[in-house]
Coordinates of C-alpha atoms and ligand atoms in Angstrom, one line a residue:
M157 CA 2.0 -22.8 -22.1
S158 CA 3.1 -21.9 -18.7
T159 CA 4.9 -18.6 -18.0
R160 CA 8.1 -18.6 -16.4
V161 CA 7.7 -16.5 -13.3
A162 CA 10.6 -15.4 -10.6
L163 CA 10.2 -13.6 -7.3
I164 CA 12.9 -11.3 -6.0
G165 CA 12.4 -10.8 -2.1
A166 CA 11.2 -14.2 -1.2
G167 CA 11.3 -13.6 2.6
G168 CA 8.9 -11.4 4.5
H169 CA 5.8 -10.7 2.6
G170 CA 7.4 -12.6 -0.3
L171 CA 5.7 -15.6 1.1
S172 CA 2.4 -14.7 0.3
H173 CA 3.7 -14.5 -3.4
R174 CA 5.1 -17.9 -3.1
R175 CA 1.8 -19.3 -2.0
V176 CA 0.5 -18.0 -5.2
L177 CA 3.2 -19.2 -7.2
Q178 CA 2.7 -22.7 -5.6
R179 CA -0.9 -22.6 -6.5
L180 CA -0.5 -21.3 -10.0
S181 CA 2.4 -23.8 -10.5
D182 CA 0.2 -26.7 -9.4
A183 CA -2.6 -25.5 -11.8
G184 CA 0.1 -25.5 -14.6
L185 CA -0.1 -21.8 -15.2
V186 CA 3.5 -20.7 -14.4
E187 CA 6.7 -22.4 -14.1
V188 CA 8.6 -21.0 -11.1
A189 CA 11.9 -19.8 -12.8
G190 CA 13.7 -18.9 -9.5
L191 CA 13.6 -17.3 -6.1
C192 CA 15.9 -14.5 -4.9
D193 CA 16.8 -13.0 -1.4
R194 CA 19.6 -11.7 0.1
Q195 CA 19.0 -13.8 3.2
P196 CA 18.4 -17.4 3.4
V197 CA 14.6 -18.3 2.9
E198 CA 13.2 -21.6 4.3
P199 CA 10.7 -23.4 2.3
H200 CA 7.3 -23.0 3.6
P201 CA 4.8 -26.1 3.9
D202 CA 2.0 -24.1 2.1
A203 CA 4.7 -23.2 -0.6
P204 CA 7.7 -25.7 -0.8
L205 CA 8.3 -24.9 -4.4
P206 CA 10.6 -27.9 -4.6
G207 CA 13.6 -28.0 -7.4
V208 CA 13.2 -24.0 -7.8
P209 CA 16.6 -22.3 -8.1
F210 CA 17.5 -19.9 -5.4
F211 CA 19.7 -16.8 -6.0
T212 CA 21.1 -14.4 -3.5
D213 CA 21.6 -11.7 -6.3
H214 CA 18.8 -10.5 -8.5
L215 CA 21.1 -10.0 -11.6
T216 CA 22.2 -13.4 -11.5
L217 CA 18.7 -14.6 -11.3
L218 CA 17.9 -12.6 -14.3
S219 CA 20.5 -13.9 -16.4
A220 CA 20.5 -17.5 -15.3
A221 CA 16.9 -17.9 -14.8
R222 CA 15.5 -16.0 -17.8
P223 CA 12.2 -15.2 -16.3
E224 CA 9.4 -13.7 -18.3
V225 CA 7.6 -12.3 -15.4
V226 CA 9.2 -11.0 -12.1
I227 CA 7.6 -10.1 -8.9
I228 CA 9.6 -7.5 -7.0
C229 CA 8.9 -7.7 -3.0
T230 CA 12.0 -6.2 -1.6
P231 CA 11.9 -3.1 0.8
P232 CA 10.3 0.1 -1.0
H233 CA 13.8 1.9 -1.3
T234 CA 15.2 -0.9 -3.5
H235 CA 12.3 -1.1 -5.9
L236 CA 13.2 1.4 -8.7
A237 CA 16.8 -0.2 -9.3
I238 CA 15.8 -3.5 -9.3
A239 CA 12.7 -2.7 -11.6
L240 CA 14.8 -1.1 -14.2
D241 CA 17.0 -4.3 -14.3
V242 CA 14.0 -6.4 -14.8
F243 CA 12.8 -4.3 -17.8
A244 CA 16.3 -4.3 -19.2
A245 CA 16.3 -8.2 -19.0
G246 CA 13.1 -8.1 -20.9
A247 CA 10.5 -9.2 -18.4
D248 CA 7.1 -7.9 -17.3
L249 CA 6.9 -6.9 -13.6
L250 CA 4.5 -7.1 -10.6
L251 CA 6.1 -4.5 -8.5
E252 CA 5.2 -4.4 -4.6
K253 CA 3.5 -1.2 -3.2
P254 CA 4.5 1.4 -2.6
P255 CA 6.1 1.2 -6.1
V256 CA 8.5 4.2 -5.6
M257 CA 9.1 7.0 -3.4
S258 CA 8.6 10.2 -5.7
L259 CA 7.0 11.3 -8.9
A260 CA 10.7 11.7 -10.3
E261 CA 11.2 7.9 -9.7
H262 CA 7.6 7.3 -11.1
T263 CA 8.7 9.1 -14.2
T264 CA 11.8 7.0 -14.5
L265 CA 10.1 4.0 -14.1
A266 CA 7.2 4.9 -16.8
E267 CA 9.9 5.9 -19.2
A268 CA 11.4 2.5 -18.8
V269 CA 8.1 0.8 -19.2
A270 CA 7.4 2.9 -22.5
A271 CA 11.0 2.4 -23.9
T272 CA 11.1 -1.4 -23.4
G273 CA 7.4 -2.0 -24.1
R274 CA 7.1 -4.1 -20.8
I275 CA 4.1 -4.3 -18.5
C276 CA 4.2 -3.0 -15.0
Q277 CA 1.5 -4.0 -12.6
V278 CA 1.7 -2.5 -9.1
G279 CA 0.9 -4.6 -5.9
F280 CA -2.2 -2.9 -4.8
Q281 CA -4.2 -6.2 -4.6
A282 CA -7.3 -4.3 -3.0
L283 CA -7.7 -2.7 -6.7
G284 CA -8.7 -6.5 -7.8
S285 CA -11.7 -6.3 -5.3
A286 CA -15.2 -6.7 -7.0
A287 CA -16.6 -4.7 -4.2
L288 CA -14.6 -1.8 -5.1
A289 CA -15.7 -2.1 -8.9
E290 CA -19.4 -2.3 -7.5
L291 CA -18.7 0.9 -5.6
C292 CA -17.3 2.7 -8.5
V293 CA -20.1 1.7 -10.8
A294 CA -22.6 3.2 -8.3
A295 CA -20.1 6.1 -8.0
P296 CA -22.0 7.8 -4.9
D297 CA -21.6 11.6 -4.6
G298 CA -20.0 13.4 -1.5
D299 CA -16.9 13.7 0.3
I300 CA -14.8 10.5 1.1
G301 CA -13.6 9.2 4.4
V302 CA -11.2 6.7 5.3
T303 CA -10.7 5.0 8.7
G304 CA -8.7 2.2 10.0
A305 CA -7.6 1.3 13.7
W306 CA -5.3 -1.5 14.2
W307 CA -2.8 -2.5 16.9
R308 CA 0.8 -3.3 16.0
P309 CA 3.0 -3.9 19.0
D310 CA 6.4 -2.3 19.3
T311 CA 8.1 -5.5 18.1
Y312 CA 6.4 -4.6 14.6
Y313 CA 8.9 -2.0 14.4
R314 CA 11.6 -4.3 14.7
R315 CA 10.5 -6.6 12.0
A316 CA 12.7 -5.3 9.2
P317 CA 15.8 -2.9 9.0
W318 CA 13.5 -0.3 7.2
A319 CA 10.6 -0.7 9.8
G320 CA 9.5 2.8 11.2
R321 CA 12.3 4.4 9.4
R322 CA 12.3 7.5 7.3
T323 CA 15.5 6.9 5.2
V324 CA 17.7 3.8 4.7
D325 CA 21.2 4.2 3.0
G326 CA 20.0 7.7 2.4
R327 CA 16.9 6.9 0.4
P328 CA 13.6 7.6 1.6
V329 CA 11.7 4.6 2.6
L330 CA 9.0 6.0 5.0
D331 CA 7.2 3.2 6.7
G332 CA 4.4 5.5 7.7
A333 CA 0.9 4.2 8.5
L334 CA -1.0 5.6 5.5
V335 CA 1.9 5.1 3.2
N336 CA 2.5 1.3 4.1
P337 CA -0.1 -0.6 6.1
F338 CA -3.0 1.4 5.0
A339 CA -1.6 2.3 1.5
H340 CA -4.5 0.2 0.0
A341 CA -7.1 2.2 1.7
L342 CA -5.7 5.5 0.2
M343 CA -5.3 3.9 -3.3
Q344 CA -9.0 2.5 -3.1
A345 CA -10.1 6.0 -2.2
L346 CA -8.2 7.8 -4.9
V347 CA -9.9 5.3 -7.3
A348 CA -13.3 5.6 -5.8
A349 CA -13.0 9.6 -5.9
G350 CA -12.0 9.0 -9.7
A351 CA -15.3 7.1 -10.5
R352 CA -17.3 10.3 -10.0
V353 CA -14.7 12.7 -11.0
P354 CA -12.8 11.4 -14.1
G355 CA -9.2 12.4 -14.1
F356 CA -9.5 12.8 -10.4
Q357 CA -5.9 14.0 -9.0
P358 CA -4.8 15.2 -5.5
V359 CA -4.4 19.1 -5.5
E360 CA -3.2 19.6 -2.0
I361 CA -3.0 17.9 1.2
E362 CA -3.5 18.9 4.9
L363 CA -1.6 16.6 7.2
E364 CA -1.1 15.9 10.7
R365 CA 1.4 13.0 11.6
Y366 CA 1.9 11.5 15.0
R367 CA 3.9 8.8 16.7
T368 CA 3.3 6.8 20.0
R369 CA 6.8 5.3 20.1
D370 CA 10.2 5.8 19.3
I371 CA 10.2 5.7 15.5
E372 CA 11.2 8.1 12.8
T373 CA 7.9 7.9 10.8
D374 CA 4.1 8.3 12.0
D375 CA 1.8 5.4 13.4
T376 CA -1.2 7.7 13.7
T377 CA -1.9 9.7 10.6
F378 CA -4.5 12.3 9.6
L379 CA -4.6 13.4 6.1
R380 CA -7.4 15.9 4.3
L381 CA -6.6 15.8 0.5
T382 CA -8.5 18.1 -1.9
G383 CA -8.5 17.0 -5.5
T384 CA -9.8 17.8 -8.8
G385 CA -13.2 19.4 -8.7
G386 CA -12.7 20.2 -4.9
R387 CA -13.6 16.5 -4.1
R388 CA -12.0 15.7 -0.5
I389 CA -10.7 12.6 1.0
T390 CA -10.0 12.8 4.7
A391 CA -8.1 9.8 6.1
A392 CA -7.7 9.0 9.7
V393 CA -5.6 5.8 10.5
T394 CA -3.6 4.4 13.5
L395 CA -1.7 1.5 14.6
A396 CA -2.1 2.3 18.2
S397 CA -5.8 1.6 18.8
P398 CA -7.1 -0.8 21.6
V399 CA -10.2 -1.3 19.4
F400 CA -10.2 -2.8 16.1
I401 CA -11.5 -1.2 12.9
A402 CA -10.8 -3.2 9.9
G403 CA -10.6 -0.4 7.4
E404 CA -13.5 1.4 5.8
I405 CA -13.9 3.8 2.8
R406 CA -16.9 5.9 3.1
V407 CA -18.1 7.6 -0.1
G408 CA -21.0 9.8 0.8
D409 CA -23.5 7.4 2.3
A410 CA -21.6 4.2 0.8
V411 CA -19.3 2.4 2.8
L412 CA -16.9 -0.2 1.6
E413 CA -14.9 -2.4 4.5
Y414 CA -12.0 -2.8 2.1
P415 CA -10.1 -5.5 3.7
T416 CA -13.1 -7.8 3.9
D417 CA -14.8 -6.8 0.6
R418 CA -18.0 -5.9 2.5
L419 CA -20.1 -3.2 0.9
R420 CA -23.0 -1.0 1.7
L421 CA -24.4 1.3 -0.9
P422 CA -26.8 4.2 -0.4
G423 CA -30.0 3.1 0.6
E424 CA -29.1 -0.5 1.6
P425 CA -29.7 -1.3 5.3
E426 CA -26.9 -4.1 5.6
F427 CA -23.5 -4.8 4.4
K428 CA -23.2 -7.5 1.8
H429 CA -20.1 -9.2 1.0
V430 CA -19.0 -9.2 -2.6
P431 CA -17.0 -12.0 -3.6
G432 CA -14.7 -12.1 -6.6
R433 CA -11.2 -10.7 -5.9
V434 CA -8.9 -11.0 -9.1
G435 CA -5.2 -11.6 -8.3
L436 CA -2.7 -9.4 -9.7
L437 CA -0.5 -12.0 -10.8
E438 CA -3.2 -13.7 -12.5
N439 CA -4.6 -10.6 -14.2
L440 CA -0.9 -9.8 -15.3
L441 CA -0.7 -13.1 -16.8
E442 CA -4.1 -12.7 -18.4
H443 CA -3.4 -9.3 -19.9
R444 CA 0.0 -10.8 -21.5
R445 CA -2.2 -13.5 -23.2
D446 CA -4.7 -11.1 -24.3
P447 CA -4.2 -7.2 -24.0
A448 CA -7.8 -6.5 -24.3
V449 CA -7.9 -7.7 -20.5
P450 CA -7.2 -4.5 -18.7
L451 CA -4.4 -4.4 -15.8
L452 CA -6.0 -3.8 -12.6
A453 CA -2.9 -1.8 -11.3
P454 CA -0.9 -0.5 -14.1
L455 CA 1.9 2.0 -13.0
E456 CA -0.1 4.9 -14.2
R457 CA -2.9 4.4 -12.1
T458 CA -0.8 4.8 -9.2
A459 CA 0.7 8.3 -9.8
G460 CA -1.6 10.1 -7.6
F461 CA -0.8 7.8 -4.7
T462 CA 3.1 8.4 -5.2
A463 CA 2.4 12.2 -5.4
V464 CA 0.8 11.9 -2.0
V465 CA 3.6 9.8 -0.8
E466 CA 6.2 12.3 -2.0
A467 CA 4.2 14.9 -0.2
I468 CA 4.2 13.0 3.1
V469 CA 8.0 12.3 2.7
A470 CA 8.5 16.0 2.2
A471 CA 6.4 16.8 5.5
P472 CA 8.0 17.6 9.0
P473 CA 8.7 14.7 11.1
P474 CA 5.7 13.2 13.2
A475 CA 4.8 14.8 16.6
E476 CA 4.9 12.3 19.5
I477 CA 1.8 11.8 21.5
G478 CA 3.1 12.0 24.9
P479 CA 3.0 9.2 27.8
R480 CA 0.1 11.0 29.5
W481 CA -2.3 10.3 26.7
R482 CA -1.1 6.7 26.2
E483 CA -1.9 3.6 28.2
P484 CA -0.5 0.3 28.2
H485 CA -2.0 -2.4 25.6
P486 CA -3.3 -5.4 27.7
D487 CA -0.8 -7.6 25.8
G488 CA 2.1 -5.8 27.2
G489 CA 3.7 -5.2 23.8
G490 CA 3.3 -1.3 23.8
S491 CA 0.9 1.5 24.4
V492 CA -2.2 2.6 22.8
I493 CA -4.2 5.9 22.6
A494 CA -7.5 5.7 24.6
G495 CA -10.5 6.5 22.4
I496 CA -8.6 6.7 19.1
D497 CA -11.1 4.5 17.3
A498 CA -13.7 7.1 18.0
L499 CA -11.5 9.8 17.1
V500 CA -10.4 8.3 13.8
R501 CA -14.1 7.5 12.8
E502 CA -15.1 11.3 13.8
M503 CA -12.3 12.8 11.7
A504 CA -12.9 10.5 8.7
D505 CA -16.9 11.4 9.0
T506 CA -16.5 15.0 9.5
G507 CA -13.4 16.0 7.5
R508 CA -11.9 17.6 10.3
L509 CA -8.4 17.2 11.6
P510 CA -7.4 16.7 15.3
S511 CA -6.0 20.3 15.7
E512 CA -9.4 21.7 14.5
S513 CA -11.4 19.6 16.9
G514 CA -9.7 20.5 20.2
V515 CA -7.8 17.0 20.7
P516 CA -5.6 17.8 23.6
W517 CA -2.4 16.1 22.0
S518 CA -2.8 17.5 18.5
R519 CA -0.4 20.0 16.8
P520 CA -1.0 22.3 13.9
G521 CA -1.0 20.6 10.6
V522 CA 1.0 21.2 7.5
R523 CA -0.4 22.2 3.9
V524 CA 1.4 20.7 1.2
P525 CA 0.6 21.3 -2.3
I526 CA 0.8 18.5 -4.8
D527 CA 2.9 19.7 -7.8
G528 CA 4.1 17.8 -10.8
L529 CA 1.4 15.4 -11.5
A530 CA 0.3 17.2 -14.6
E531 CA 3.8 16.3 -16.2
V532 CA 3.7 12.6 -15.2
R533 CA 2.6 10.1 -17.6
Ligands
NAD875 N1 0.7 -5.7 -0.9 C1 0.7 -5.9 0.5 O1 -0.3 -6.0 1.1 C2 2.0 -5.8 1.1 C3 1.9 -6.4 2.4 C4 3.3 -6.4 3.0 C5 4.3 -5.8 2.4 N2 4.2 -5.2 1.2 C6 5.4 -4.7 0.6 O2 6.3 -5.8 0.1 C7 7.6 -5.3 0.0 C8 8.6 -6.0 1.0 O3 7.9 -5.9 2.4 P1 8.2 -6.8 3.6 O4 7.5 -6.4 4.7 O5 8.4 -8.2 3.1 O6 9.8 -6.4 3.7 P2 11.0 -7.5 4.6 O7 12.2 -6.5 4.9 O8 10.4 -8.1 5.6 O9 11.4 -8.4 3.3 C9 12.0 -7.9 2.4 C10 12.7 -9.2 1.8 O10 13.5 -8.9 0.5 C11 14.9 -9.1 0.8 N3 15.6 -8.2 0.2 C12 16.2 -6.9 0.4 N4 16.8 -6.4 -0.6 C13 17.0 -7.4 -1.4 C14 17.7 -7.3 -2.6 N5 18.5 -6.3 -3.0 N6 17.6 -8.5 -3.4 C15 16.9 -9.6 -3.0 N7 16.2 -9.5 -1.7 C16 16.3 -8.4 -1.2 C17 15.1 -9.1 2.2 O11 16.3 -9.9 2.6 C18 13.7 -9.7 2.9 O12 13.7 -11.0 3.0 C19 7.5 -3.7 0.4 O13 7.4 -3.0 -0.7 C20 6.2 -3.7 1.1 O14 5.5 -2.4 1.2 C21 3.0 -5.3 0.4

């Protein structure tokens, strides 16, 4: 029998969920119970979802469409309140990342999951990667480095009311490089660390946040995280690079190019593509049918990620990398930092931060202890 699934936040990234819903609906696995968005949403040729009722208010959707599973794909600062309404309506949940903005919110959500007996999967789709699973089985030793160098034009920060913002309506939202676009890299690095150090949790972070444009958050971020057993993760990511690095997680001598599922284990000369990504909605539906099938991204697996998000939210605002260190991107859409691709690689490989490496635009970082994880479910 097909499961009744609804989507709240059908615009924006919600289109990718509409595509999945169209595919699973065509396969007879789901019945799309309803779509909801505050704004009008045009049907897309890939996901027309004909005849599906549309609501502008999620409470009306929950009471009128009676979904069994709900996907929430609204801006991060709205997640918690809508998620609690979903559980109160008796539905299971696929909640987009970042799930919540603080450990207190995480605890509130975890308590609602426990009290209602509902399921909560978080939208870290990279956790469905077979390449990550293979890396975790191999569990190489050594420090972890996370690198990514993308280019996002200035218009990226006009894409949505919460883009580049630190708070919206008085609530943290933090559209920072590591919390949003590179969130999957951080989450996968935490999981990879836990493959060798069971129960791995962040203990403290050292952080340098930078921005190349007039935004409240960082577009270039360096983070050195020390966790249980002293294992370190150094993440160096930027959205202001003229040269593209898709995103790499290096664990000792192993490297996972996480957006493409290309993996090179220690001793292997070449990257190989490891096929077989499991979709998070499919996994949630499977888990509902057979609880012996583990959830790939249950809420509790994301507590360490949220602890890091909370620490970044608490850190001072990013420092500007001034115009003398920037140059125009050839497409005219903003500016880039010359040589930033080499720098993010170097920082991730050496575990150093720019302020420790004589980088002329760098400023001293901050050290933030990660508190409160022990009390979190
Ligand atoms: N998993 C991923 O790879 C991935 C990629 C992109 C975005 N995301 C996440 O998806 C979520 C949405 O991001 P986005 O870029 O689409 O944002 P967006 O602002 O572009 O779109 C969000 C949509 O939600 C709607 N909305 C806002 N508040 C609502 C409410 N209360 N009820 C119903 N609809 C509401 C908006 O009208 C908009 O159409 C965020 O949590 C983001 O981090 C995840």
